[in-house]
Coordinates of N, CA and C in Angstrom, one line a residue:
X19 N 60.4 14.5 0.2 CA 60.8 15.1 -1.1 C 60.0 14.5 -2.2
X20 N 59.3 15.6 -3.2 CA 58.5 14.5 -4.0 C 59.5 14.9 -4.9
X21 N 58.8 13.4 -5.9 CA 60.7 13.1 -6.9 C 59.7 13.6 -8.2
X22 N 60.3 14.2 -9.5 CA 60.2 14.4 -10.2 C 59.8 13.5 -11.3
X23 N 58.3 13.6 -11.9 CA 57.8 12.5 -13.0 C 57.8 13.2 -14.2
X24 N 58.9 12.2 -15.0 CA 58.7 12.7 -17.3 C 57.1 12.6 -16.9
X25 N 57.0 13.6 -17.8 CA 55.4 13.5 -19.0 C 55.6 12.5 -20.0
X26 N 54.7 12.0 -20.7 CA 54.8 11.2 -21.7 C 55.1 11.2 -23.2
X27 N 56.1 10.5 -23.1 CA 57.1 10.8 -24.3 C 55.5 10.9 -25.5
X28 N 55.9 11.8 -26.6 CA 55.3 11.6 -27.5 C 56.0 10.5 -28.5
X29 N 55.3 9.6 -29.2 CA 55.7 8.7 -30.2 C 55.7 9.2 -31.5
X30 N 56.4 8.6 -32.6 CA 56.8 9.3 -33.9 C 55.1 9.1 -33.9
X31 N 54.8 9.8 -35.0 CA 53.5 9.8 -35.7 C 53.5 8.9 -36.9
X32 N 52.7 8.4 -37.3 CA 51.8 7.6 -38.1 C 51.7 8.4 -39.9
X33 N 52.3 8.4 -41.0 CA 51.9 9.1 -41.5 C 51.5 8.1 -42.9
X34 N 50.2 8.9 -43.2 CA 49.5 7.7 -44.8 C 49.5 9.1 -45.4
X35 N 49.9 9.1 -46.5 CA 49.7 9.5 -48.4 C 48.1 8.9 -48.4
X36 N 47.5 10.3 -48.8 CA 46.4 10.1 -49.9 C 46.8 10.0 -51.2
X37 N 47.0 9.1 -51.6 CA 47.8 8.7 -53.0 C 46.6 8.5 -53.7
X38 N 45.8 7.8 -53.9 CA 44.3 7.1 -54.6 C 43.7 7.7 -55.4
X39 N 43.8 7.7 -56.4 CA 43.0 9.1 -57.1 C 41.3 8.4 -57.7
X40 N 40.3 8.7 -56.8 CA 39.3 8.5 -57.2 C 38.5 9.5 -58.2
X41 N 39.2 10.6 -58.3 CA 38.2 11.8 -59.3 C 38.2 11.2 -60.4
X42 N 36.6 11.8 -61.1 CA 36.8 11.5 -62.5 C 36.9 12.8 -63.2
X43 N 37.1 12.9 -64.5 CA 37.2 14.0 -65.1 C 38.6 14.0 -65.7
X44 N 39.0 15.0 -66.6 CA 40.4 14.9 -67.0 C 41.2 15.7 -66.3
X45 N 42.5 14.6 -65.8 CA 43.1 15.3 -64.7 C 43.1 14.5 -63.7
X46 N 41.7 13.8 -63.4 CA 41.1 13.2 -62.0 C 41.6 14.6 -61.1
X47 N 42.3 13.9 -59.9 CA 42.1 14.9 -58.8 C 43.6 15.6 -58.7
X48 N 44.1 15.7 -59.9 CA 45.8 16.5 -60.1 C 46.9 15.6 -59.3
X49 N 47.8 15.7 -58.8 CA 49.0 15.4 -58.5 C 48.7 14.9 -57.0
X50 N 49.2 13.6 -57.3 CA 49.2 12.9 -56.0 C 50.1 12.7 -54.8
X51 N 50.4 12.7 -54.3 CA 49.5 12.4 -53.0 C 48.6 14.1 -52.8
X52 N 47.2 13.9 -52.7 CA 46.0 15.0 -52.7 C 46.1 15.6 -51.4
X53 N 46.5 14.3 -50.2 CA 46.4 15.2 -48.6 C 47.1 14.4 -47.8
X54 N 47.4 14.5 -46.4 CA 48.1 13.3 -45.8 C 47.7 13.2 -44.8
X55 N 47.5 12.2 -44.2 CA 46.7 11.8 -42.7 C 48.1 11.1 -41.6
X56 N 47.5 12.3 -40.6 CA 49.3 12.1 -39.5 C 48.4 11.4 -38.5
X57 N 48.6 10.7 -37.9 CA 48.1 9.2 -36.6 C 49.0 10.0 -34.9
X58 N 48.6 10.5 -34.3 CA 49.4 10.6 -33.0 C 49.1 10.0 -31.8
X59 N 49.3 9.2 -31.3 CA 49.1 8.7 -29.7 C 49.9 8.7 -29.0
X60 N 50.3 9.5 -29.2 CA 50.9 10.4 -28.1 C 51.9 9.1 -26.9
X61 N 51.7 8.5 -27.6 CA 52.5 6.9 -26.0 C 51.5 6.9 -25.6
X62 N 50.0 6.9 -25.4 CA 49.0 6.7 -24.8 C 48.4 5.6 -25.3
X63 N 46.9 5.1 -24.4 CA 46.3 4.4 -25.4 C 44.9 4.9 -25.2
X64 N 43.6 5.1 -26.3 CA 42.8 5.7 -25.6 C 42.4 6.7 -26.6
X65 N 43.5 7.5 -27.0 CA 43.2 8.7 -27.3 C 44.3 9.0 -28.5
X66 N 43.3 9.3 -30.0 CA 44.7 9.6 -31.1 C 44.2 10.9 -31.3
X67 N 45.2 11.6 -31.8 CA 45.0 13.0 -32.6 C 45.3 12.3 -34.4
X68 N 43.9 12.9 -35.2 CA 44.3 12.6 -35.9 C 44.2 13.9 -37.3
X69 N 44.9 14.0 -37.7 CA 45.5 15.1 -38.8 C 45.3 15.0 -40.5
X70 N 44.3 15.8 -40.7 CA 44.6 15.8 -42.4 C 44.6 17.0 -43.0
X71 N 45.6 16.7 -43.8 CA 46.0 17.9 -44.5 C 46.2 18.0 -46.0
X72 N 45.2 18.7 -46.6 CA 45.2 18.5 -48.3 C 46.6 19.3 -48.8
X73 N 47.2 19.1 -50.4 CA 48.2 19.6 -51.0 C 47.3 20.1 -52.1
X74 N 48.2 20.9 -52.8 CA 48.2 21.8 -54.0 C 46.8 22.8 -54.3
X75 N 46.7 23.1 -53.3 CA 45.1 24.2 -53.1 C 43.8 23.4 -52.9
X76 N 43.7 21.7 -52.7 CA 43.0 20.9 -52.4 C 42.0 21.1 -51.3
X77 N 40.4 21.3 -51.8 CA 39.9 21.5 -50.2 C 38.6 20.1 -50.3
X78 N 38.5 20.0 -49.0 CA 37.8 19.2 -48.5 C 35.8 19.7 -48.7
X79 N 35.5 18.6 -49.2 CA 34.0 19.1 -49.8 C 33.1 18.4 -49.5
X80 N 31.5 19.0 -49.2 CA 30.8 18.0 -49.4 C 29.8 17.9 -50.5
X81 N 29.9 16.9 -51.3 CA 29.1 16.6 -52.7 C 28.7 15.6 -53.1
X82 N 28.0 15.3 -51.5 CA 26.6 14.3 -52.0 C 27.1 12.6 -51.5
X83 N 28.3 12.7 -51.4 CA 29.2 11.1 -51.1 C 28.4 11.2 -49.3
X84 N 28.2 9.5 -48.8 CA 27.8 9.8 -48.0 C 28.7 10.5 -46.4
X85 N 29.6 10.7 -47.0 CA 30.5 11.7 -46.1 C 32.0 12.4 -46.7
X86 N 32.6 13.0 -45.5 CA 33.7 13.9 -46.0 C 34.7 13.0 -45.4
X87 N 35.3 12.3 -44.9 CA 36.7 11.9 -44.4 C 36.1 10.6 -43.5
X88 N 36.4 9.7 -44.2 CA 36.0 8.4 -43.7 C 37.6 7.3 -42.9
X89 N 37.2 6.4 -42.1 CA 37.9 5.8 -40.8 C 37.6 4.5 -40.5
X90 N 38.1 3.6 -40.6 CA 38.1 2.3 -39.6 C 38.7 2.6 -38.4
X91 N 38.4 1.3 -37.7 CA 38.7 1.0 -36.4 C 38.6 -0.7 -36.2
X92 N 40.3 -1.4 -36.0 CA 39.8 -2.7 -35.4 C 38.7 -2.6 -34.2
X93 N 37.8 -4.1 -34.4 CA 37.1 -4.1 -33.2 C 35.7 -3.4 -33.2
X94 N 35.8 -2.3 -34.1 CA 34.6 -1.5 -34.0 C 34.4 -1.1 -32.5
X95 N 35.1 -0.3 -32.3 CA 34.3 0.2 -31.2 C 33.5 1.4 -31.3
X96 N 33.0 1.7 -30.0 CA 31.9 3.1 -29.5 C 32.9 3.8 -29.2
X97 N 32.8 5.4 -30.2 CA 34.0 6.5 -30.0 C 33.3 7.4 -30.1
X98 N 34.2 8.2 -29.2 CA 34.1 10.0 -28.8 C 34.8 10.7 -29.5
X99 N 34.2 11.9 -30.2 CA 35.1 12.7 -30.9 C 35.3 14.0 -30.3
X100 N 36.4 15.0 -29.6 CA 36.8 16.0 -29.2 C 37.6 16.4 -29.9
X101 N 38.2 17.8 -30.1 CA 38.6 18.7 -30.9 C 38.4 18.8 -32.7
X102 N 37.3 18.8 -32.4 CA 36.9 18.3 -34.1 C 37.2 20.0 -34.8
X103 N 37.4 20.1 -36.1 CA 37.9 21.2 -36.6 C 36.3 22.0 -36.8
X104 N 36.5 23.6 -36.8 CA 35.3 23.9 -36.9 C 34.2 23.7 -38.0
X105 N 33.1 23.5 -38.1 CA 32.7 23.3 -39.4 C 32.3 22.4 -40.0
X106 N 32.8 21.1 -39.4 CA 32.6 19.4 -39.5 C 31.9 19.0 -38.6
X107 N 31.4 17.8 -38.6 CA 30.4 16.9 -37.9 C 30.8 15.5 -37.7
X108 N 30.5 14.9 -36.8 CA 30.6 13.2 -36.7 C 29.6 12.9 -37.1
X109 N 30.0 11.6 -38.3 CA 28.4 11.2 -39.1 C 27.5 10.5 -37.9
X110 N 28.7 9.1 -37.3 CA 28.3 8.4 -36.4 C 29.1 8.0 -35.2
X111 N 28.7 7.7 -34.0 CA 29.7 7.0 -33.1 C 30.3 5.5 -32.8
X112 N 29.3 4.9 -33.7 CA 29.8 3.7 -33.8 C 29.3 3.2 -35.4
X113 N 30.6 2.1 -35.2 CA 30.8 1.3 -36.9 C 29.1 1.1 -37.8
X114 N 29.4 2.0 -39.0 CA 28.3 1.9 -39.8 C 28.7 1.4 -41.5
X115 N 27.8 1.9 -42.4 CA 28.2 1.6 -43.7 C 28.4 3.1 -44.3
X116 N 29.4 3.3 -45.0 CA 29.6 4.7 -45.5 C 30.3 4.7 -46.5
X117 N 29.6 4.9 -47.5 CA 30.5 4.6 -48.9 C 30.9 6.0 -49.6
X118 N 32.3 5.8 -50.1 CA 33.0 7.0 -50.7 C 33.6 6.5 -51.7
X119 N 33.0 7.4 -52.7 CA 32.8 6.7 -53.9 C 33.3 5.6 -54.5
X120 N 34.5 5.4 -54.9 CA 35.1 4.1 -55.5 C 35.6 3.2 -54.4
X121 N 35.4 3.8 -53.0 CA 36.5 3.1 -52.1 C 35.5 2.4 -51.1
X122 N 34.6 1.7 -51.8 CA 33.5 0.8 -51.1 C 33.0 1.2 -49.1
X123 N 32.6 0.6 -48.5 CA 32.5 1.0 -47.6 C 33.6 1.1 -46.4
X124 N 33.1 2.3 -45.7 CA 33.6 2.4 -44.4 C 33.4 2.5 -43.1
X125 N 33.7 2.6 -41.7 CA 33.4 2.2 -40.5 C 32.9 3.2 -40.0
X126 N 33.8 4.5 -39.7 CA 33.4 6.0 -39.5 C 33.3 7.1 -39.8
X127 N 32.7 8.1 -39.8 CA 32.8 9.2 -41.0 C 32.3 10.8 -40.3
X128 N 33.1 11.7 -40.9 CA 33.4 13.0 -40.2 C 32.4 13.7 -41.5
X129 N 31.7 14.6 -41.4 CA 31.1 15.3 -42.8 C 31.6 16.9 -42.5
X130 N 32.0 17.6 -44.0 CA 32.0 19.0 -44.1 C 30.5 19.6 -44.1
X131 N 30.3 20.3 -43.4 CA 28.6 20.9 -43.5 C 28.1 21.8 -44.3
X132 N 29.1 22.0 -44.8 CA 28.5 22.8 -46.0 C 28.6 22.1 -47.2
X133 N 27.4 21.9 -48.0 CA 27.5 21.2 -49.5 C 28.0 21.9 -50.7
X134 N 28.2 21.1 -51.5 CA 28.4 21.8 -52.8 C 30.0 21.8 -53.0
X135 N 30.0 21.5 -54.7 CA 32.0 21.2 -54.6 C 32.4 22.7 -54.6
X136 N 32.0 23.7 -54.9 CA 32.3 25.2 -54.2 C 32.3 25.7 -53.0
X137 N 31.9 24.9 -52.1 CA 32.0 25.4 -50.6 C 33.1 24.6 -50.1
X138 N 34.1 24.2 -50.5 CA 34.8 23.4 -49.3 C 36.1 24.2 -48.6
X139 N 36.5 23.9 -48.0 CA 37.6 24.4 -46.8 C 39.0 23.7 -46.9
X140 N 40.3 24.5 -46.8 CA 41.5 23.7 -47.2 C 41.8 23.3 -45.8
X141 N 41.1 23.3 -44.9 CA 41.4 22.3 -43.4 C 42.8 23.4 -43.1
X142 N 43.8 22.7 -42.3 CA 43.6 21.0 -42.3 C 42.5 20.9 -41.2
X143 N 41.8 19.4 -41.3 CA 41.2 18.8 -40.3 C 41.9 18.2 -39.4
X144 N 41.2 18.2 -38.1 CA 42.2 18.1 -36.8 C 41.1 17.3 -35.9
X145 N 41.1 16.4 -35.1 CA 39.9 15.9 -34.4 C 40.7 14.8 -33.3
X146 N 40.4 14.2 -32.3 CA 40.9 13.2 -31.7 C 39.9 12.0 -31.5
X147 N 40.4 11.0 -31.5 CA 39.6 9.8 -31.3 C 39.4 9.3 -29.9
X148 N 38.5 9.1 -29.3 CA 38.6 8.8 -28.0 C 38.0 7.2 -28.1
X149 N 39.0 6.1 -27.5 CA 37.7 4.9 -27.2 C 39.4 3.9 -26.4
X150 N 38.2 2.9 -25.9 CA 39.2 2.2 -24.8 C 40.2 1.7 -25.6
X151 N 41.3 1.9 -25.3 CA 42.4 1.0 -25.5 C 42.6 1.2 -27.2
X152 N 42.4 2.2 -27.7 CA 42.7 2.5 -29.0 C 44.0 3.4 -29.4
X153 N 44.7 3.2 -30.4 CA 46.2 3.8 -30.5 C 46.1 3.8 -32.2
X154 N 47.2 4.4 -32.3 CA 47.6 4.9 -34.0 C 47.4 3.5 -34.7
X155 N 47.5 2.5 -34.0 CA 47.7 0.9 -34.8 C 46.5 0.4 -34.7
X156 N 44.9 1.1 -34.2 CA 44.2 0.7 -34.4 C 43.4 0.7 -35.9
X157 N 44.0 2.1 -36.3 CA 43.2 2.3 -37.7 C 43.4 1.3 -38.7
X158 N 42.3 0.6 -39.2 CA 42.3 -0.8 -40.1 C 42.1 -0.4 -41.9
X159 N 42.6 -1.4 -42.7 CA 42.6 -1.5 -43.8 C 40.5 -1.1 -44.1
X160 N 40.4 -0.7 -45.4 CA 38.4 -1.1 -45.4 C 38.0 -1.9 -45.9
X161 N 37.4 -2.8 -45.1 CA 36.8 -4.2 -45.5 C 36.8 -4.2 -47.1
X162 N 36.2 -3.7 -48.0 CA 35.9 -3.5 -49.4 C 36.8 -2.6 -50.1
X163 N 38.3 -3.2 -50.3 CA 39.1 -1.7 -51.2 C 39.0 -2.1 -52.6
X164 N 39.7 -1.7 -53.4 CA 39.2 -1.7 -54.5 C 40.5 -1.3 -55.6
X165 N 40.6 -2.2 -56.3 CA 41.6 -2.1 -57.8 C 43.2 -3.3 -56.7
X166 N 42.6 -3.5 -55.4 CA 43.2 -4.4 -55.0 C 44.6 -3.0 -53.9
X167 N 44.3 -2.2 -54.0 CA 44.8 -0.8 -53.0 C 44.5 -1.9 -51.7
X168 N 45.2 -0.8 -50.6 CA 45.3 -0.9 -49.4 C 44.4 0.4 -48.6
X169 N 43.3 0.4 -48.4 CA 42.9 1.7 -48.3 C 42.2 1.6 -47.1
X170 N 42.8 2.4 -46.3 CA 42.7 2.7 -45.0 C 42.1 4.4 -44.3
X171 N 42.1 5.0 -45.6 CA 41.2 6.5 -45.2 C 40.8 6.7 -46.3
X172 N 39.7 7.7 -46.8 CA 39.3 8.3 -48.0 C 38.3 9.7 -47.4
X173 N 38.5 10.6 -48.9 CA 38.3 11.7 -48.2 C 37.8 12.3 -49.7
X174 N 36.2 13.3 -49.7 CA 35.6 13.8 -50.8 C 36.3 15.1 -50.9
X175 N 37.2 15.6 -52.0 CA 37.9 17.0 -52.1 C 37.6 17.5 -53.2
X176 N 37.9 18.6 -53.4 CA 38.1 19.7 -54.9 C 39.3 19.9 -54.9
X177 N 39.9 19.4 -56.1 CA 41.0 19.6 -56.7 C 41.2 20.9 -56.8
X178 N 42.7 21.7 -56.4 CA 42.7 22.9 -56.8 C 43.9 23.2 -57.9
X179 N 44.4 22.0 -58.9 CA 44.2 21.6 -59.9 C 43.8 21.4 -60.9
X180 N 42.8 21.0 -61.4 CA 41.4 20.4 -62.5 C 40.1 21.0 -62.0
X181 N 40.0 21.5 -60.8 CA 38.6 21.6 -60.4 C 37.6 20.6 -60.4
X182 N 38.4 19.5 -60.4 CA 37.5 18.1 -60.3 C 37.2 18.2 -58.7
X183 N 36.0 17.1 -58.3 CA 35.6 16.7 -57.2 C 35.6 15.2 -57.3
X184 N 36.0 14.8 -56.0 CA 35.6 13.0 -56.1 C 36.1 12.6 -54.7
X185 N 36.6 11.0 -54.9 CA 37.5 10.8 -53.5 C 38.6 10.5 -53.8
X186 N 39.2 10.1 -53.0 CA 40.7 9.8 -53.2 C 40.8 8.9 -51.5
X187 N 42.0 8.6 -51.6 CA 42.1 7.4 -50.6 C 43.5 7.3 -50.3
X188 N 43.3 6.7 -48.6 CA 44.7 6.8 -48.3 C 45.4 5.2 -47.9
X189 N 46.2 4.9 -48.7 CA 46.7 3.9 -48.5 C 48.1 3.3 -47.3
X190 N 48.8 2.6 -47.9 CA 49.8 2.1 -46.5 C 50.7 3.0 -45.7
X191 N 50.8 2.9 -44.4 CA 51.6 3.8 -44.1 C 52.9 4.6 -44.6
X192 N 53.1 5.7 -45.1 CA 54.6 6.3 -45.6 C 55.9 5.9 -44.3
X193 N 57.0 4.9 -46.0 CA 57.7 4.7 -44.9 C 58.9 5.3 -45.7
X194 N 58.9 5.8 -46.8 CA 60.1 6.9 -47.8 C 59.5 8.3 -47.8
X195 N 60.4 8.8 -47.8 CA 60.7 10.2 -48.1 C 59.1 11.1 -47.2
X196 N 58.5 10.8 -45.7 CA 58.4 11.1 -45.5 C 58.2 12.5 -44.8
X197 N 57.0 13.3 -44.3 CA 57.7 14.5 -43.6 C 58.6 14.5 -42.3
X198 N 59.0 15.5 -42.1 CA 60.1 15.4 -41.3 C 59.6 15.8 -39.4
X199 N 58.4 16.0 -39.8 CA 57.2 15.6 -38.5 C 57.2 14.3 -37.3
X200 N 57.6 13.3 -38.8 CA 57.9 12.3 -38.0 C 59.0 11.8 -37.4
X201 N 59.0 12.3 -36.3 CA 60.2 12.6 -35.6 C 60.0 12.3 -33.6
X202 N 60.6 11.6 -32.6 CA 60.0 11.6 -32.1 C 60.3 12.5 -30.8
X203 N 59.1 13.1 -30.1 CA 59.5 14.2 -29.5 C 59.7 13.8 -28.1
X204 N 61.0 14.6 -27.6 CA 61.4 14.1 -26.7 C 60.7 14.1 -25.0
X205 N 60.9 13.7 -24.3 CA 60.1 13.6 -23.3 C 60.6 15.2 -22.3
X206 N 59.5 15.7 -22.3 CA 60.2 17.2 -21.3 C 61.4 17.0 -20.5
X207 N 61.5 15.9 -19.5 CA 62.5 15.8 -18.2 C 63.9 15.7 -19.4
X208 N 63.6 14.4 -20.0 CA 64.8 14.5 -21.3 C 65.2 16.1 -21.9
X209 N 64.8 16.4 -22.0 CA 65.1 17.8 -22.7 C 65.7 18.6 -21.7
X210 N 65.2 19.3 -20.3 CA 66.2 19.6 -19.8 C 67.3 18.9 -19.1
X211 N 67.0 17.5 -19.0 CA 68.7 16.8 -18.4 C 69.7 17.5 -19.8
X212 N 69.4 17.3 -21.0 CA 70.0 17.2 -22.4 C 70.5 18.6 -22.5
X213 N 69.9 19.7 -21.6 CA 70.2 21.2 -21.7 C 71.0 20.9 -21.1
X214 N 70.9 20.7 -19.6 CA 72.0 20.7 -18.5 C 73.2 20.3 -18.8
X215 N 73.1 18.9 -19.5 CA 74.6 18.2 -19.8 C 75.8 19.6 -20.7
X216 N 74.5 19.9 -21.7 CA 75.4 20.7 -22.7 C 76.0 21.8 -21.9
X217 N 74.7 22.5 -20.9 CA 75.6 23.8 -19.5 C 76.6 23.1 -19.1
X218 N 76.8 22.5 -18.7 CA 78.4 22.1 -17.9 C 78.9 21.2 -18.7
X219 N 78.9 20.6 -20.1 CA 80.2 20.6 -21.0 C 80.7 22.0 -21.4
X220 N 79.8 22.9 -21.4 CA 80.4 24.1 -21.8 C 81.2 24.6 -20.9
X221 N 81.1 24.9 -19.2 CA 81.3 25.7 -18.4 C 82.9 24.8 -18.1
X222 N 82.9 23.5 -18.7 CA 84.4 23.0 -18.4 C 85.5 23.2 -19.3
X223 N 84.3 23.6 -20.6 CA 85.4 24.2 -21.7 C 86.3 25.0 -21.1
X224 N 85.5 26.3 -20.8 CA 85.7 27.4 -20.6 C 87.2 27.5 -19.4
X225 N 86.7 26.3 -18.6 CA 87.6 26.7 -17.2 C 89.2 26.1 -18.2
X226 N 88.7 25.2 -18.9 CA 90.5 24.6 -19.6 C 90.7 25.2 -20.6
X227 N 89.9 26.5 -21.0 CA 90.9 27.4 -21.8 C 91.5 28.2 -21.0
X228 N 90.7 28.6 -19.7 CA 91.2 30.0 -18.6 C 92.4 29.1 -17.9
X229 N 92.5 27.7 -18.3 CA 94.3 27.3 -17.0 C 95.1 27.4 -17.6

């Protein structure tokens, strides 16, 4: 008899506020948090999904910064990028220098391929990280943050707002008023034992109203 294996639970997700307002101009980059970056690893290790998503008509731009959506990694490792969103590029595969604007340098960097702060795209961006032994707790603070922030992502956008362009940055993980995403999903075999129980609490209702 072969016995029946759970799939792997998925883990709550990881979620950072782009809070950071690096635009200049009046207004800077309008109402903050600009986008939010969800972390998934799925209970794996190896492999994250990782998610960003701009607010208030916010799109992702490229205007000359040396990239669009910048990443650490403790360790520095050599990474593979699959399901990258259409339209984007991996700057590099391994740890380099990538500066976005106010938020000094960073480790890795995805670019929008179209330039110009009028070509950008409201995403979201979607991509997975592949490297050994890497999970949502790998993504690291950036060597160089700045005004004394915690800044762990940054990302070149057009405000749809001000019509400003700049960066913004994503600081410590959201642990209030969160989306409601982060939630953790349950493991398939869990789900139908969880069906079943409720079929036959029901089916004994039934029989002790019928005696």
């Amino acid at each position: 008899m072969v016995g029946l294996r759970p799939a792997p639970a998925s883990a709550s997700p990881i979620t950072y506020n782009m809070n950071i307002n690096g635009c200049s101009g009046s207004g800077g980059c309008g109402t903050m948090p600009a986008a939010q970056v969800t972390l998934n690893d799925f209970g794996l290790t190896g492999d994250v999904q990782v998610t960003v998503s701009p607010f208030n008509g916010n799109k992702f731009v490229n205007t000359g910064l040396d990239s669009t959506f910048d990443f650490n990694l403790i360790g520095n490792p050599v990474i593979t990028v699959t399901g990258l969103t259409a339209g984007f590029s991996l700057v590099s595969t391994t740890a380099g220098s990538h500066m976005m604007s106010a938020f000094k340098d960073f480790e890795y960097a995805i670019q929008w391929n179209t330039s110009g702060g009028g070509n950008g795209t409201a995403g979201p961006l979607t991509f997975h990280v592949l490297a050994l032994g890497v999970t949502s707790a790998s993504f690291a603070e950036a060597s160089s943050g700045t005004g004394g922030e915690h800044v762990f992502f940054a990302a070149d956008i057009f405000s749809g707002q001000t019509g400003n362009t700049g960066g913004v940055g994503g600081s410590d993980p959201c642990t209030m008023n969160c989306p409601s995403t982060n939630q953790v999903t349950p493991e398939p075999l869990s789900a139908v034992l969880l069906g079943s129980g409720l079929v036959l609490a029901a089916r004994k209702i039934r029989r002790k109203r019928a005696s």
